[in-house]
Short mmCIF file of C-alpha atoms in Angstrom, two decimals:
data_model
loop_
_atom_site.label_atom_id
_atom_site.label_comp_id
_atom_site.label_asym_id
_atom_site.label_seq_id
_atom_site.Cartn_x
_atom_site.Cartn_y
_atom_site.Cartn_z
CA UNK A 1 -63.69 -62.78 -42.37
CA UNK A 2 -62.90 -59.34 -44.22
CA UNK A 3 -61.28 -58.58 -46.82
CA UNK A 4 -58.18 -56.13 -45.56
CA UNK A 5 -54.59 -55.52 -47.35
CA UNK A 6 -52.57 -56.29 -44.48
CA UNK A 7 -51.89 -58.15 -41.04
CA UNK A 8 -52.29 -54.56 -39.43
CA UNK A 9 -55.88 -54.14 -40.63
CA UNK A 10 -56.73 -58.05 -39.79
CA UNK A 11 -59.34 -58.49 -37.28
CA UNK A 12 -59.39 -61.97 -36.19
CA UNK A 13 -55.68 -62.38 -35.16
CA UNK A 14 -54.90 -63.98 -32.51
CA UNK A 15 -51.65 -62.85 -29.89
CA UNK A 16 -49.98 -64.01 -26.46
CA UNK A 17 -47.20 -61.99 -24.89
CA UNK A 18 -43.19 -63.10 -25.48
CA UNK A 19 -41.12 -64.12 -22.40
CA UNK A 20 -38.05 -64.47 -21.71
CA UNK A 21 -35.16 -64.67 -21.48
CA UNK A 22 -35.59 -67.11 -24.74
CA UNK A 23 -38.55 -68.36 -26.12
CA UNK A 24 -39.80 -71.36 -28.71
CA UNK A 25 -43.65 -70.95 -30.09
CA UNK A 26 -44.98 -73.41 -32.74
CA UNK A 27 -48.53 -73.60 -34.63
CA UNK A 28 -49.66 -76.07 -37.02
CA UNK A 29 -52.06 -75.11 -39.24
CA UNK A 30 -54.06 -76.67 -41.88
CA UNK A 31 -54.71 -74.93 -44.96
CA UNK A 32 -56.58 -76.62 -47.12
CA UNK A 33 -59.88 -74.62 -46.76
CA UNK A 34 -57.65 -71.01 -48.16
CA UNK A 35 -59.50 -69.30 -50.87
CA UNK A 36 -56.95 -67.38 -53.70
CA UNK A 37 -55.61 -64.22 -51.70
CA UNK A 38 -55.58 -65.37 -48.29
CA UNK A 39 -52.70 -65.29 -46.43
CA UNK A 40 -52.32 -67.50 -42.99
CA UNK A 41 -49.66 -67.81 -40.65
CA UNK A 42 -47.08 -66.42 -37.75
CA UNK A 43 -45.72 -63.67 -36.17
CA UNK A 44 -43.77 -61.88 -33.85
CA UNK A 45 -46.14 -59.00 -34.05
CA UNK A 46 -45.65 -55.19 -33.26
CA UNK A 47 -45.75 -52.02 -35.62
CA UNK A 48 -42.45 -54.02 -36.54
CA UNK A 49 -43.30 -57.55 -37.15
CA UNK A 50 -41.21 -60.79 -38.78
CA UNK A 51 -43.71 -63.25 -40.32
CA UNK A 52 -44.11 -66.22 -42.20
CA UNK A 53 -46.98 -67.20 -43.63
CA UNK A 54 -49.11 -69.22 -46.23
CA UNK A 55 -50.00 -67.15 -49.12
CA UNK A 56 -53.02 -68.64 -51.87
CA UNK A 57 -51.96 -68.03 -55.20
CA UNK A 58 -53.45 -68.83 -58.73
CA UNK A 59 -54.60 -72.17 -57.13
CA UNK A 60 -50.87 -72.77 -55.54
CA UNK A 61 -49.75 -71.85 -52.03
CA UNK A 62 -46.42 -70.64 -50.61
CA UNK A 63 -44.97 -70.51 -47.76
CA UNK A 64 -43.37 -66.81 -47.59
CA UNK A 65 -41.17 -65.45 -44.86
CA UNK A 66 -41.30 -60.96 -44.52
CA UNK A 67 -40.34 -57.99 -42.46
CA UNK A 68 -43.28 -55.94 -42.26
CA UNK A 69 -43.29 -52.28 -40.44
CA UNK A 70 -46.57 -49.82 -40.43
CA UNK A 71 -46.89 -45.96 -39.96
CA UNK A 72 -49.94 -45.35 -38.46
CA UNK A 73 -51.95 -42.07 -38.20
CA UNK A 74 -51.43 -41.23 -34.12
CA UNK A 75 -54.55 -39.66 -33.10
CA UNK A 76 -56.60 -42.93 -34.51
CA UNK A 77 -54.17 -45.37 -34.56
CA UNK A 78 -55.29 -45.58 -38.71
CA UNK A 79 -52.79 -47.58 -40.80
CA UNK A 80 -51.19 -44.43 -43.19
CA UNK A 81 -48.50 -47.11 -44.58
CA UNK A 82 -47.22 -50.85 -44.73
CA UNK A 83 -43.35 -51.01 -45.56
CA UNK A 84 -43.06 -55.21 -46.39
CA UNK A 85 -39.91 -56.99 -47.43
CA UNK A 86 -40.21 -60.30 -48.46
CA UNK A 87 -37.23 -62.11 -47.80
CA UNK A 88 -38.21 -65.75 -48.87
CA UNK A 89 -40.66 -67.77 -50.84
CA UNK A 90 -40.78 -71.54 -51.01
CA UNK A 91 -44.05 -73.59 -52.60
CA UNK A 92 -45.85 -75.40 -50.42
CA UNK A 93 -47.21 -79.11 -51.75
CA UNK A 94 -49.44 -79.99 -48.57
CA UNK A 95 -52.10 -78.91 -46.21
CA UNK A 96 -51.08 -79.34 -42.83
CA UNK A 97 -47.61 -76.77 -42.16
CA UNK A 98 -45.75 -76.03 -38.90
CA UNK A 99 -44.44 -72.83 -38.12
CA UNK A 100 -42.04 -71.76 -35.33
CA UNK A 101 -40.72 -68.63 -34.10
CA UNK A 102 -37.25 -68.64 -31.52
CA UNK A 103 -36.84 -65.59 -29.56
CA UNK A 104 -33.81 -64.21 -27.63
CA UNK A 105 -34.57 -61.48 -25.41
CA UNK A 106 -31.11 -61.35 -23.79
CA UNK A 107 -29.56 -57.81 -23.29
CA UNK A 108 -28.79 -56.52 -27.10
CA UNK A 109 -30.11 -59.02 -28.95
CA UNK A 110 -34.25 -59.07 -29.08
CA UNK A 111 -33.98 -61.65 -31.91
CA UNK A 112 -36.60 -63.71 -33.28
CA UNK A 113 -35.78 -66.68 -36.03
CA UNK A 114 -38.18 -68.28 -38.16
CA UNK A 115 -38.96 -71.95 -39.15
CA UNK A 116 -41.49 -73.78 -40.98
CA UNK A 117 -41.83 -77.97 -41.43
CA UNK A 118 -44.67 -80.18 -42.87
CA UNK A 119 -44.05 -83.12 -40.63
CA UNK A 120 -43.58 -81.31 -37.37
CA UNK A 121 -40.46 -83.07 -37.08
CA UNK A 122 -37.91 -81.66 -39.48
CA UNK A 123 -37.45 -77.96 -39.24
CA UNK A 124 -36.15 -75.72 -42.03
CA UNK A 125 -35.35 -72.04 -41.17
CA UNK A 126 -36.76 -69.25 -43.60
CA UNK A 127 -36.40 -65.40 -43.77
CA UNK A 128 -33.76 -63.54 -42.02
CA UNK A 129 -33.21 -63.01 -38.31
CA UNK A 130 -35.46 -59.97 -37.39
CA UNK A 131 -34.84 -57.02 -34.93
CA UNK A 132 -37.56 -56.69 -32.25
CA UNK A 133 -38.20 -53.17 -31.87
CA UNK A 134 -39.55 -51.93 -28.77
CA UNK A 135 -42.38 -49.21 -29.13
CA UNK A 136 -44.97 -48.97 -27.69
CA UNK A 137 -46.34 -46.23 -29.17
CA UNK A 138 -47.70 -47.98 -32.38
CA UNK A 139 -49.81 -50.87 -30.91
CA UNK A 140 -48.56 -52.34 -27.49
CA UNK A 141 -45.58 -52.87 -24.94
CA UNK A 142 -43.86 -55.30 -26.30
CA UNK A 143 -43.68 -57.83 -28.86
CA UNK A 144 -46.39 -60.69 -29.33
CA UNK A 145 -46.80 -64.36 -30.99
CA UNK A 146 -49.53 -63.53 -33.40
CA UNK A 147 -51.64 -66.37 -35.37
CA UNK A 148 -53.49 -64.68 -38.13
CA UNK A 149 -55.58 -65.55 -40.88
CA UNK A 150 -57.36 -62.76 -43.88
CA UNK A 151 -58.59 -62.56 -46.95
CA UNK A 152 -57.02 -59.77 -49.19
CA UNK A 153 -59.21 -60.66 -52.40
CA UNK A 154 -62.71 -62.63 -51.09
CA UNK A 155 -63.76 -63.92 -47.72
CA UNK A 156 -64.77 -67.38 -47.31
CA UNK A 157 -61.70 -68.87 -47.13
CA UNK A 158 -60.67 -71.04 -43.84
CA UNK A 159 -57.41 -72.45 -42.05
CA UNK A 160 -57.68 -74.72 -39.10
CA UNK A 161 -55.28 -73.91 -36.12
CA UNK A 162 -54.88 -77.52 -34.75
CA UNK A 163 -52.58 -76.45 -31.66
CA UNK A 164 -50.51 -73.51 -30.64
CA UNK A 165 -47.50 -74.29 -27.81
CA UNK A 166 -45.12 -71.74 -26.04
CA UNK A 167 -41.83 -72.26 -23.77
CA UNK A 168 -39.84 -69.75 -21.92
CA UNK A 169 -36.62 -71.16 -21.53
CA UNK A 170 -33.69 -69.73 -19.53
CA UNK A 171 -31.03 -71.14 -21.91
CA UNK A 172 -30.54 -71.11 -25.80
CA UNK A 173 -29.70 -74.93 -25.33
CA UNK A 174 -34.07 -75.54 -24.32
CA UNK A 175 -33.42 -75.61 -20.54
CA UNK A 176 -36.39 -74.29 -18.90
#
């Protein structure tokens, strides 16, 4: 692994296309292998992206939800810029977490909602909604799950991505 400042200079994340017209995606990840300054976690990922994550701090870890949006230098696609806003921190006492990301891709919304859960069971939202923004001009059509793991300090540092599930549903309710 490298050691980058950002999700849009990470090299080994990992992304699969949104559907719709709703969506439910959930990772569990274990996190007991992070070194202090990686950050692990999940995404809907664009040049606009919602996240929340596992940060590895002074030998504690959070779980932190943010809004993230990147300017990027056109001819090279070069990051120039990383706006980030987090919206919510919340310490994390265990090594296996769940995240989940809800979309709703009905016309006007483009939503996605954030959750995280250490039994896989019980699931707490964190964060805000966010905005999907459509533009293509910054990385690709669309917006994408994204698993992603870096170092922003030292590399060495591991997380263990035990599964990864999507569902397109036609209704808010789960109906596929």
């Amino acid at each position: 692994m490298q050691v980058c400042d950002n999700l849009f200079e990470a090299r080994n994340t990992l992304s699969q296309r949104m559907e719709g017209p709703y969506g439910d995606a959930s990772v569990k990840i274990n996190v007991a292998n992070m070194n202090p300054g990686d950050i692990a976690g999940f995404a809907a990922f664009n040049g606009d992206t919602g996240l929340v994550s596992v940060e590895a701090e002074d030998g504690e870890k959070w779980i932190v939800a943010h809004i993230t949006s990147v300017s990027l230098e056109l001819e090279k696609h070069r990051v120039v810029e990383v706006n980030d806003v987090e919206t919510e921190r919340i310490a994390l006492n265990t090594d296996d977490i769940y995240f989940r990301i809800t979309t709703d891709f009905t016309p006007g919304q483009d939503m996605a909602e954030f959750y995280y859960s250490t039994d896989g069971h019980d699931w707490q939202k964190i964060g805000k909604p966010f905005k999907m923004i459509f533009d293509y001009r910054r990385f690709f059509m669309g917006t994408r799950f994204a698993i992603f793991n870096y170092a922003t300090k030292t590399p060495g540092g591991t997380v263990g991505i035990d599964w990864f599930h999507v569902k397109t549903l036609q209704s808010p309710d789960g109906n596929r």
